[in-house]
Structure formats: C-alpha cells, structure tokens
Short mmCIF file of C-alpha atoms in Angstrom, two decimals:
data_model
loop_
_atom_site.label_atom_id
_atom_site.label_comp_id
_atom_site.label_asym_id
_atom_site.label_seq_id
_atom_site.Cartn_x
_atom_site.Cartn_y
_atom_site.Cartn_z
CA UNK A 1 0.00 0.00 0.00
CA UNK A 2 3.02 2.21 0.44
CA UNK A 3 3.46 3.24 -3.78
CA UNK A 4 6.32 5.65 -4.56
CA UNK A 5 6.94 6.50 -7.90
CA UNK A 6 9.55 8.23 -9.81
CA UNK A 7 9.00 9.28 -13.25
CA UNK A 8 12.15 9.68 -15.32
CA UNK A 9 10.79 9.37 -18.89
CA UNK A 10 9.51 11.95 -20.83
CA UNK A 11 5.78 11.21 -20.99
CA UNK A 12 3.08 12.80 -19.33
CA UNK A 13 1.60 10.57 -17.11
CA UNK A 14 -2.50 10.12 -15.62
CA UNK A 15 -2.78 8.09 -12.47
CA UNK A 16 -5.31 6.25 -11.34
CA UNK A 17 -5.62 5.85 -7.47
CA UNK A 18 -8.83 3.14 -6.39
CA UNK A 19 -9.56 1.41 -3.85
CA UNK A 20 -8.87 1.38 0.21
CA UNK A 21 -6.17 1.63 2.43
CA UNK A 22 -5.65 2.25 6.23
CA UNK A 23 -1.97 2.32 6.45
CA UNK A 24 -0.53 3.39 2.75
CA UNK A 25 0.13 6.40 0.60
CA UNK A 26 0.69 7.34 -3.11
CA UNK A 27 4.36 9.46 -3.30
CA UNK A 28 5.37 11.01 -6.68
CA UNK A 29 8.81 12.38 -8.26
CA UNK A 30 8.21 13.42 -11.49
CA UNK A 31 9.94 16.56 -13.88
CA UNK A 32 6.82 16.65 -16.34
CA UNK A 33 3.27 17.35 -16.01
CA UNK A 34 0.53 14.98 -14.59
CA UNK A 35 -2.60 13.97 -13.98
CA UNK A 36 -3.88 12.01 -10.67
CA UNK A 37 -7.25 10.65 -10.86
CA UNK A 38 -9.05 9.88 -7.88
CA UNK A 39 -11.82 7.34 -8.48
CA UNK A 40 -13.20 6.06 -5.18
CA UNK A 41 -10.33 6.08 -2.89
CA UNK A 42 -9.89 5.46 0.65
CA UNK A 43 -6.88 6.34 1.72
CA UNK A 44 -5.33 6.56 5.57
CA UNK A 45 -1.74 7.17 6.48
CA UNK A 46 -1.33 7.30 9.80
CA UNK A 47 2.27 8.22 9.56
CA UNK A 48 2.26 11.49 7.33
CA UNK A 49 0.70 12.57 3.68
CA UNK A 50 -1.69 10.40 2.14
CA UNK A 51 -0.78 12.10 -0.89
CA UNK A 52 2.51 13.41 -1.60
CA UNK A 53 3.69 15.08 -4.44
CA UNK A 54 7.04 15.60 -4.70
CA UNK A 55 6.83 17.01 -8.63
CA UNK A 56 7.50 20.94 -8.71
CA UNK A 57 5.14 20.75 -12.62
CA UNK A 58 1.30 21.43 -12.89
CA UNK A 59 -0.82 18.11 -11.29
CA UNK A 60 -4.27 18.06 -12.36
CA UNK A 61 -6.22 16.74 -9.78
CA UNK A 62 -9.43 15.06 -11.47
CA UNK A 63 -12.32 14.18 -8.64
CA UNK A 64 -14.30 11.14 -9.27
CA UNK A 65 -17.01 9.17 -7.51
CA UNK A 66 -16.45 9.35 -3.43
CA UNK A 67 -12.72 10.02 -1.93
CA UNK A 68 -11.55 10.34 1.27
CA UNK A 69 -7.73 10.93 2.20
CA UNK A 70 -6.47 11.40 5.82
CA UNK A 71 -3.70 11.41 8.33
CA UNK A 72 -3.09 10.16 11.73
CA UNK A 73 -3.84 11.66 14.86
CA UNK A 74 0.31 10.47 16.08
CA UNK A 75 1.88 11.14 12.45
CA UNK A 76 5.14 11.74 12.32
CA UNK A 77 5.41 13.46 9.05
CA UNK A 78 8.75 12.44 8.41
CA UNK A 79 10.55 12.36 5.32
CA UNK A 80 13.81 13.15 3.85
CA UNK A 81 15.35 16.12 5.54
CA UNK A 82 15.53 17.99 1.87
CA UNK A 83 11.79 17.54 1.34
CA UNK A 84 8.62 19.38 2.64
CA UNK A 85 5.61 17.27 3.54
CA UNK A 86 3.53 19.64 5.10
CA UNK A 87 -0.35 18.36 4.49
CA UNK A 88 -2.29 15.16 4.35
CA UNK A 89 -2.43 16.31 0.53
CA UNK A 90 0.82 17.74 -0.30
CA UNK A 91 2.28 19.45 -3.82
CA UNK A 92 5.44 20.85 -4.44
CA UNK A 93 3.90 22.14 -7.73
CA UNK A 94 0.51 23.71 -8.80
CA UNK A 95 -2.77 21.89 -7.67
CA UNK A 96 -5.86 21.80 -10.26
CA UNK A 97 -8.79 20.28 -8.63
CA UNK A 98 -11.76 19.37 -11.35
CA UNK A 99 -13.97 16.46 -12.08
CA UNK A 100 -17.61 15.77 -10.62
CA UNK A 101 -17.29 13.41 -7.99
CA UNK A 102 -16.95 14.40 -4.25
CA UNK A 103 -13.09 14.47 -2.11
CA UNK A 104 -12.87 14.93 1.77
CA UNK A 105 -9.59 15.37 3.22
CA UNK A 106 -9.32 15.03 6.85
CA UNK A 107 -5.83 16.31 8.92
CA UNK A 108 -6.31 15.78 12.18
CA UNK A 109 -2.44 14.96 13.30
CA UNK A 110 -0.77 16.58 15.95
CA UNK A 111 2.16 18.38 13.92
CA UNK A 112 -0.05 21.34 12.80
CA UNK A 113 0.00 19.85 9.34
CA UNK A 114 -2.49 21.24 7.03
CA UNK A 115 -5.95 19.13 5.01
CA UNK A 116 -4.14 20.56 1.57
CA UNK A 117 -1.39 23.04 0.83
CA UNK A 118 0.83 23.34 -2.51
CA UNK A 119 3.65 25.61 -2.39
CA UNK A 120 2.94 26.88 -5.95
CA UNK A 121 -1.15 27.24 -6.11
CA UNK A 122 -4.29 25.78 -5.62
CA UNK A 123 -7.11 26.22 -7.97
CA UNK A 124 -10.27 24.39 -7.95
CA UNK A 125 -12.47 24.40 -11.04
CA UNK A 126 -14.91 22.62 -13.01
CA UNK A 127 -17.55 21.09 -10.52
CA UNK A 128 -16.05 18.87 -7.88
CA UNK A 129 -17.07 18.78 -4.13
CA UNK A 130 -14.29 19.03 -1.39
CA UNK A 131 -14.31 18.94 2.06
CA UNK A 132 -11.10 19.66 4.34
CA UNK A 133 -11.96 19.35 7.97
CA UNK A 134 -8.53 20.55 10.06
CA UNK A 135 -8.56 19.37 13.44
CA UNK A 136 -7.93 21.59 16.92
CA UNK A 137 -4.27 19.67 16.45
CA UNK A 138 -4.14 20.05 12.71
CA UNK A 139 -2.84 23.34 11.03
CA UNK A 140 -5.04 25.18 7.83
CA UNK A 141 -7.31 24.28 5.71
CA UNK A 142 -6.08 24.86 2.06
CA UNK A 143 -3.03 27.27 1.69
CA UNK A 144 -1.32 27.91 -1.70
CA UNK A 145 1.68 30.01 -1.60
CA UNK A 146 1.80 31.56 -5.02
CA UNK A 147 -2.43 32.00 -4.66
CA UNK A 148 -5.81 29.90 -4.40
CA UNK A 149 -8.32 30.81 -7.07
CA UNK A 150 -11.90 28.93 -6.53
CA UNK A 151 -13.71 29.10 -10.13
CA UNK A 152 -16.28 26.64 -9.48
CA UNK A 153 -17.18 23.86 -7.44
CA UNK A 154 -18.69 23.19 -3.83
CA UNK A 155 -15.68 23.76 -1.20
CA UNK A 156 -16.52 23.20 2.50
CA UNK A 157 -13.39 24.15 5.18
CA UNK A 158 -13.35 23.60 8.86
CA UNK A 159 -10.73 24.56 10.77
CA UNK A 160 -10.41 24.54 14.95
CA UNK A 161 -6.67 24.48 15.69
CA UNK A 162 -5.76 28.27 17.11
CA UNK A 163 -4.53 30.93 15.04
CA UNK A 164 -4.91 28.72 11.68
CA UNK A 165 -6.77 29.41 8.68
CA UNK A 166 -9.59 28.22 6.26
CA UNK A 167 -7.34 29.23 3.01
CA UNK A 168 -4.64 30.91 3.25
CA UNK A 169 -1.66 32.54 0.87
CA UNK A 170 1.60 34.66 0.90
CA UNK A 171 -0.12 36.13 -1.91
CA UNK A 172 -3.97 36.53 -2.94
CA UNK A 173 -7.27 34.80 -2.70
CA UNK A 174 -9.38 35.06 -5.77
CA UNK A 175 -13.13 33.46 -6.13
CA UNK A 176 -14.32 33.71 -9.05
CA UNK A 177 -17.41 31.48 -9.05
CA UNK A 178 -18.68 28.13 -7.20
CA UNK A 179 -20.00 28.18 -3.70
CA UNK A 180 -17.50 27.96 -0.66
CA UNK A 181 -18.37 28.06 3.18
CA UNK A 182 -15.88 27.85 5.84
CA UNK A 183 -16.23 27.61 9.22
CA UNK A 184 -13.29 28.37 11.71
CA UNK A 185 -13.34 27.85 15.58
CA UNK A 186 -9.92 28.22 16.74
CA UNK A 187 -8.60 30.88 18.90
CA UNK A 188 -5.04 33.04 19.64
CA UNK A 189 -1.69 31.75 20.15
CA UNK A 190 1.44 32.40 20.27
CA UNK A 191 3.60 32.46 17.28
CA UNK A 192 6.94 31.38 18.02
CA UNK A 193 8.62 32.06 14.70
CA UNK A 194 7.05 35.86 14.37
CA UNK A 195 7.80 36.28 18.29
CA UNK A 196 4.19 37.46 18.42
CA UNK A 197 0.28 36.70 19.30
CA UNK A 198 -2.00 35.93 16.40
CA UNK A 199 -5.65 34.85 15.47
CA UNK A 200 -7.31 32.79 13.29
CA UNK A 201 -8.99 33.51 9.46
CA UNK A 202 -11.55 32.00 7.28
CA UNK A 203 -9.24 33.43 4.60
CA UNK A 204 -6.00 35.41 4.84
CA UNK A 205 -4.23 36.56 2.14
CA UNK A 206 -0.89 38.45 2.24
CA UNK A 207 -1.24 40.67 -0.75
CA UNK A 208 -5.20 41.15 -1.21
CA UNK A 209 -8.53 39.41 -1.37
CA UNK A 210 -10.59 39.77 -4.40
CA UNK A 211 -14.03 38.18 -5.55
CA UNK A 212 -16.19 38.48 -8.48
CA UNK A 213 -18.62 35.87 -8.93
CA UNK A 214 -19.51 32.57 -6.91
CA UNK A 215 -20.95 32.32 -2.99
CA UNK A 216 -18.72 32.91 0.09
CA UNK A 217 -20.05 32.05 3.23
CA UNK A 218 -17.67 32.49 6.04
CA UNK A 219 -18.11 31.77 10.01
CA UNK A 220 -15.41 32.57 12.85
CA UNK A 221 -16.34 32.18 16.53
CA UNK A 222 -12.61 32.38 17.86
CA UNK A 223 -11.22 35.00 20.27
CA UNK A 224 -9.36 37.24 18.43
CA UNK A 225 -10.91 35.18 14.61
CA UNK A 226 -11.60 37.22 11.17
CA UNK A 227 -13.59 36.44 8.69
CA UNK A 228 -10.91 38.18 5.84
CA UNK A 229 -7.98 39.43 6.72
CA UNK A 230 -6.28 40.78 3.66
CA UNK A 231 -2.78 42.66 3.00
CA UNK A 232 0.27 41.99 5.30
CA UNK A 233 3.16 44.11 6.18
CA UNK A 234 5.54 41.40 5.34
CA UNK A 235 4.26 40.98 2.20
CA UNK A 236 6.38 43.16 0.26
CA UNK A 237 9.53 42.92 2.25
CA UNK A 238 11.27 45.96 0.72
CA UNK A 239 8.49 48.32 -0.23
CA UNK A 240 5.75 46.87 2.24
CA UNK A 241 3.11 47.50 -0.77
CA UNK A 242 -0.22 45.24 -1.33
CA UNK A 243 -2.67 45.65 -3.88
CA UNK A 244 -6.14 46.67 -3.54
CA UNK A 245 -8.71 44.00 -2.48
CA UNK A 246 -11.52 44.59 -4.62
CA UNK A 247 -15.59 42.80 -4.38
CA UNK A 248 -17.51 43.05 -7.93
CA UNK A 249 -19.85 40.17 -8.05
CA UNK A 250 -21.07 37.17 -6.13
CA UNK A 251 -22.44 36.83 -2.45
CA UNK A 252 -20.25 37.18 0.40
CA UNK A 253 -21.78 36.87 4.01
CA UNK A 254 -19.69 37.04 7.26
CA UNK A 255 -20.40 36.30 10.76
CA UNK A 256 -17.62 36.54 14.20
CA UNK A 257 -18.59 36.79 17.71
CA UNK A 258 -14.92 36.29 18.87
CA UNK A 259 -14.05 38.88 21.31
CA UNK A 260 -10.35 40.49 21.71
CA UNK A 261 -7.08 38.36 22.90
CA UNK A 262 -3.81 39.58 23.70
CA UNK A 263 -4.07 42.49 21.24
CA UNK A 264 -5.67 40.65 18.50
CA UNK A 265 -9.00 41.94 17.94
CA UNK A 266 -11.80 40.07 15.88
CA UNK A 267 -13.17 41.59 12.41
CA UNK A 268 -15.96 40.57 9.81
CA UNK A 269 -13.42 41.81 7.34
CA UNK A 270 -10.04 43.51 7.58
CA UNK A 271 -7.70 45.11 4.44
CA UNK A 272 -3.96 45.88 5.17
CA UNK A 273 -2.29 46.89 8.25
CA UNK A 274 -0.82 49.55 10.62
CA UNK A 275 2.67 49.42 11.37
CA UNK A 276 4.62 51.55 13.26
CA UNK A 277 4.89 52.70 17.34
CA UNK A 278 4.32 56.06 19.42
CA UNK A 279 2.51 59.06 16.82
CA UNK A 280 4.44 57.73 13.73
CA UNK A 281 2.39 55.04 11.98
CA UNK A 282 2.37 53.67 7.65
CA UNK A 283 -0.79 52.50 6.94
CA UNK A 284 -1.92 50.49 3.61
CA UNK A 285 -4.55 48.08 2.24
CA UNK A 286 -7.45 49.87 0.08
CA UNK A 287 -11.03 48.18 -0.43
CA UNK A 288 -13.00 48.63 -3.21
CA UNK A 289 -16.77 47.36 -3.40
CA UNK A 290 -18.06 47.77 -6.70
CA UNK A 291 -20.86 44.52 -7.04
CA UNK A 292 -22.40 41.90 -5.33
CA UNK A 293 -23.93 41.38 -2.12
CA UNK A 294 -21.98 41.61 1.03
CA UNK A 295 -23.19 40.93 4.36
CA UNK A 296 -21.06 41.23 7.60
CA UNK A 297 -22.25 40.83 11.14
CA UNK A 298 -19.93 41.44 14.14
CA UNK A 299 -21.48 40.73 17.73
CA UNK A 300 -17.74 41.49 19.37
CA UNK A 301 -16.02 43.62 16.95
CA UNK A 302 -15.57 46.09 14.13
CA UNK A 303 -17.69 44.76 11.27
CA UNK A 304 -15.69 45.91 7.88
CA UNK A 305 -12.16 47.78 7.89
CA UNK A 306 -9.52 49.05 5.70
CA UNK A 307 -5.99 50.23 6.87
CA UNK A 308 -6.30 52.68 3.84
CA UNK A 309 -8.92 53.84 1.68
CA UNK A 310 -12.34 52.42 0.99
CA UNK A 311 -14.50 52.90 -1.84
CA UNK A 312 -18.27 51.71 -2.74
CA UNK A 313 -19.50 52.45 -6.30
CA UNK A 314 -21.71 49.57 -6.48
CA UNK A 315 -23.50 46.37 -5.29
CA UNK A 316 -25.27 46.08 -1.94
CA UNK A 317 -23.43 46.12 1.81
CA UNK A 318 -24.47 45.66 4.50
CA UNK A 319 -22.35 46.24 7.98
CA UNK A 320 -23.54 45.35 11.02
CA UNK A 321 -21.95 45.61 14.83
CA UNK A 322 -22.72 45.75 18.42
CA UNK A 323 -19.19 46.44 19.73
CA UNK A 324 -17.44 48.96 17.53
CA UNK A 325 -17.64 51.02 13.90
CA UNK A 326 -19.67 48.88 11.33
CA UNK A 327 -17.55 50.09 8.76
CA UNK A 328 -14.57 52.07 9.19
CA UNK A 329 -11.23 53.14 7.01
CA UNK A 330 -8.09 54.79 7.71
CA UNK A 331 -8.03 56.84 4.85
CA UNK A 332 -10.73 58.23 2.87
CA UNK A 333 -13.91 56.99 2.01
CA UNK A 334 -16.01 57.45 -0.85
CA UNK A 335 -19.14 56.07 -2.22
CA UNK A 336 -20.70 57.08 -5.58
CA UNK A 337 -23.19 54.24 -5.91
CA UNK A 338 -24.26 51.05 -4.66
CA UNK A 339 -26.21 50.51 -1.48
CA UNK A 340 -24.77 50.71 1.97
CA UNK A 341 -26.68 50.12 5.16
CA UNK A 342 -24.11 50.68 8.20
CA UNK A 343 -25.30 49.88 11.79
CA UNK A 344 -23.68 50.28 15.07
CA UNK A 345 -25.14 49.55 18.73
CA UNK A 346 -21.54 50.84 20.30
CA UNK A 347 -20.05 53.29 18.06
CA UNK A 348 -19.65 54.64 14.69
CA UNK A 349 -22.11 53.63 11.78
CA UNK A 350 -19.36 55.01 9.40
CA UNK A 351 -16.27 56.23 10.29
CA UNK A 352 -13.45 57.47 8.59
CA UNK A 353 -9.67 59.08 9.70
CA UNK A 354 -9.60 60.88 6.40
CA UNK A 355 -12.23 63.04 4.32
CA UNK A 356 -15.83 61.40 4.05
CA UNK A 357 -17.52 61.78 0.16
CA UNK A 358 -20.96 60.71 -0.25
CA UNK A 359 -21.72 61.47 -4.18
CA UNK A 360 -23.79 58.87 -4.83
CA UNK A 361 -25.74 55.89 -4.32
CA UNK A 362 -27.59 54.71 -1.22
CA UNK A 363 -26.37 55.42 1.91
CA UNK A 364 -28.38 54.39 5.47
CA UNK A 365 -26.16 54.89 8.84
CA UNK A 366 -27.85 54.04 11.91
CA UNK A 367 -26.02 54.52 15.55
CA UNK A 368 -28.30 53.81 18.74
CA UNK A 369 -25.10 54.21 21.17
CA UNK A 370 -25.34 58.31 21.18
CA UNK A 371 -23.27 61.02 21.72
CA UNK A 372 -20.40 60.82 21.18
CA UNK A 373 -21.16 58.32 18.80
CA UNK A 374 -22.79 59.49 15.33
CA UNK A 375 -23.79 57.79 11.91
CA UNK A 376 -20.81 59.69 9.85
CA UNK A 377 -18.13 60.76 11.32
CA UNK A 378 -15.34 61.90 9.67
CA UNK A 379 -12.08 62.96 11.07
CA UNK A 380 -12.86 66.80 12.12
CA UNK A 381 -9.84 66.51 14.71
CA UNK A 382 -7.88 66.25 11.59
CA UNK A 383 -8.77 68.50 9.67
CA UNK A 384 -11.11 66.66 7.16
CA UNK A 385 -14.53 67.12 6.72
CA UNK A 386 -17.76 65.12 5.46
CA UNK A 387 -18.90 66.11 2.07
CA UNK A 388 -22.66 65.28 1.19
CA UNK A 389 -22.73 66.07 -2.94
CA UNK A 390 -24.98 65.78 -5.33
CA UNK A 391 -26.77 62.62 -6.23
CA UNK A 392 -26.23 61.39 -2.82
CA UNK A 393 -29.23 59.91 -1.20
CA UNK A 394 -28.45 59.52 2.48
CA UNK A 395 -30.51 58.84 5.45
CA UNK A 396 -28.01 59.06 9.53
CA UNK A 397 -29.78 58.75 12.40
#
C-alpha cells in the first residue's frame, strides 16, 4: 500500500488511485506534467501525507465518484530532511482540482500539518465537491503560496486548531465562481517564529482578497478570529506595498462573535495593516466594493475595515456591529453608488480618519449608542470634513 513513484521518462503521465487503504500512501517524483485521478479512494496514512507530491510541474487533480484521504492523529510526518511534507495532501507544484465526484480530506495529526497546501497554487475548477476538515491539532485548511483561485465547485473548510486558517496565501485569494463556506473555531496563540500573538482567518491573504462571482459564506467564533484578513506588512519585504482587495460580483456573508485576545481583535473583514509605534504610523490596504452582495455581522467587533482607503461604487453592503464602527477606514472613504446600510449599537455607523464623500448611491447609517457616537463621522480633529454632494441619497440617524 506504500506506492512511490519516480517518473524519469519523458511522458506525461494520468494516475489512477482506487480502492482502500488504512496504512498506505501514493508518493510522486516526477519533472513533467501529470494527472492524478481519484476514483473512489480510501486512503489513511497514519504516519504522514496520504498524498505526496514531490513534482514541482502542474498536477491536475481530477475528482471522481467518493474520496476520502487522511492522516493520523500520532503522524510523524517524516521524510527526507531535503523535502517538505507539510499536508495530508501535499504538492510541491501547482494543484488543479476538477472532475464531478466528491473528495474529503481530513488532517487531524498533531504536527499542525495542514488538510491541503501546494507551495505553488491551488485552484479548484470545473464542478467537484471538497471537504477539508482541520482538526484543533491540525494546522489550515487549504493554503497555496503563489495564490488559491476557486472558479467553481462546492468547497466546504473547517478549521479549529488556534490561530490557523480556512485558506490561506503569501499572496492573494481570488473566487471567481462556485460556492464555498468555511467555518473556523480556533482561537489566539502564540507564534513562536514571528515572536508574536495571532488569530485565526476564514481566509487570509498576504497581498489582497478579491471576488467576483460565486458564494462565500464564512463563520469565525474564535477570540481574536476574522472572517478576511487581507494585505500583510511582510508581504512586500522591501516596499511593504499590497494591492487593492476589490468585491464586484457574487455573495459574500460574514459572521464573528470572537471577542479580543492579547491584542488581536476580531473583524468581519479587515484590508492591510498599521505598522509603526508612538505618533508615527504607515498604513496600507485599500477596499473597493463595486458589485455583489456583502453581508457582515460582528457581535464582538468592528464589522468591515480598511488600513487605507475604501470605496463603494456599487452592489449592496451591508455592515452590522454591536461592539465597535460597522464600517470604518483609515483613509478616505467614498461612495458614488451602490447601497450601503451601516449599523452600530456601540459606536460609529461610518467612520473614517480621512475626508468622508458621499456622491452617490444609497447610503443608510444608523447609531443607537449616542453622543459621542454618530452615523458619519469623519475625522474633524484632523482637519477633514464630510462632504454630502450631489446625487447622494443619504438617510443618519
């Protein structure tokens, strides 16, 4: 049950993995191209990867009939000290999940190893269904380094180890179609390597988050847990630039009710960061909602916030909190169409450190905390000022 294979030829090779086993796995080496096709498998290595793809070329991943791939809850993980191994589906090269059958990967190990991770990308297409459930000893969900795209399909994540993530990238997230809920339950912990405390994510993304088609549906209940957190300082390591996470289509709906840990606060959705100590601060990370439907409900925290600006000239948002700002930037914020309902039971409905333009579209902030709480604040302190224009239809209570 233990196959390893090492292509040397020059062909391009499909394999076909059937059948059950409780103490095996499928190991590749291969400089071309391939295909693996799994056609009702069972597959359970209690020792490391099920699945272990050692090839650094593009793997299509075809889904047939019923598959299920796991770990054990003692595995080991090891390998040869030059190799990484570092999920119960593992791929040194890209990842391209399709077919119409059904795949559940379960990591539940206690070496924070991951359901499936490729350090090039992920990118699930076509019409398959896969499941990744990542246990409270397990690490994320799906990460691909280079990105994860999600074009069509059902994808269902779990994920209840602390400060892990659904799907997760040192670059961006991009869904562009199919239907993907994710579910997260893990808490704050201590990151050793980053000498620092962190929190969990139903997505993170180092450079930016962007969606324009398909159904997101994202749940966090962890202390200190976001639903999207987008745009990393370390991300650029010289010129600490991201790009700007953008909605234009598709259904996204959010819901945390973790409350604060050690300095890491929950959000529905966060873009870029704040870096700096004392009164000398960079911030960076713009959002720009232009379609769709987004929905984001906060019981413990802010609701939707960017580091820089934020801009809505399109689809329908809705923010909602009852501990902080329902939506909030650092910079400036603008709308010039699209619908916007903002509601706050703490604080802010919409609150912004730079200038506040309302030149369009729908606009309805509601505050019930009072003064010194209001629907639209902008930063007066600063010197900026709200600006109610023409075309604007806006009701603040």
């Amino acid at each position: 049950n233990n196959v390893t294979v090492n292509n040397t030829g020059s062909e391009n090779i499909v394999y076909m993995l059937t059948g059950s086993a409780s103490d095996g796995y499928f190991k590749l080496y291969s400089s071309k191209k391939q295909a693996v096709c799994l056609n009702d498998l069972t597959l359970t290595n209690p020792n490391g990867a099920a699945v272990n793809n050692q090839s650094g070329k593009r793997t299509f991943v075809i889904v047939e009939g019923t598959n299920t791939l796991s770990d054990g809850s003692s595995a080991s993980y090891s390998s040869n000290s030059d190799e990484d191994c570092k999920a119960v589906f593992f791929s040194e090269g890209q990842l391209i999940f399709s077919g119409s059958g059904s795949l559940t990967v379960n990591a539940t190990n206690q070496k924070s190893k991951s359901g499936i991770v490729s350090d090039d990308y992920v990118r699930f297409m076509d019409a398959p269904t896969v499941a990744v459930n990542a246990g409270s000893n397990a690490g994320h969900g799906i990460r691909g380094k280079e990105y994860v795209q999600i074009s069509s399909g059902t994808l269902a994540v779990s994920t209840s180890a602390n400060m892990k993530k659904g799907i997760g990238s040192d670059d961006y997230v991009l869904v562009e179609g199919g239907n993907t809920s994710i579910t997260v339950t893990g808490g704050v912990a201590y990151d050793n390597d980053d000498a620092e405390y962190k929190g969990s994510a139903g997505i993170k993304a180092d450079n930016y988050f962007a969606m324009t088609a398909g159904s997101v549906t994202i749940k966090n209940t962890g202390t200190g847990g976001k639903g999207i957190s987008a745009g990393s300082y370390d991300y650029d390591s010289s010129k600490h630039k991201v790009a700007d996470s953008y909605i234009s289509g598709g259904s996204l709906s959010i819901t945390t009710s973790g409350s604060e840990s050690n300095d890491v606060s929950s959000k529905g959705i966060k873009i870029g960061y704040k870096q700096g100590s004392g009164k000398s601060y960079t911030y960076a990370g713009n959002l720009i909602i232009s379609g769709g439907l987004v929905i984001v409900n906060c019981s413990r925290s802010e609701s939707i916030e960017a580091k820089g600006d934020m801009t809505f000239n399109g689809g329908a948002t809705y923010a909602v909190s009852s501990a902080d700002d329902a939506i909030n930037c650092q910079g400036e914020m603008n709308v010039t169409g699209g619908y916007i309902y903002a509601y706050s039971t703490q604080n802010d409905a919409m609150d912004s450190n730079g200038n506040m333009k309302l030149s369009g579209g729908y606009v309805l902030a509601v505050t019930t905390k009072g003064a010194p709480e209001v629907a639209l604040d902008a930063n007066t302190e600063g010197g900026y000022k709200l600006y109610i224009n023409s075309g604007a239809t806006v009701v603040a209570y």
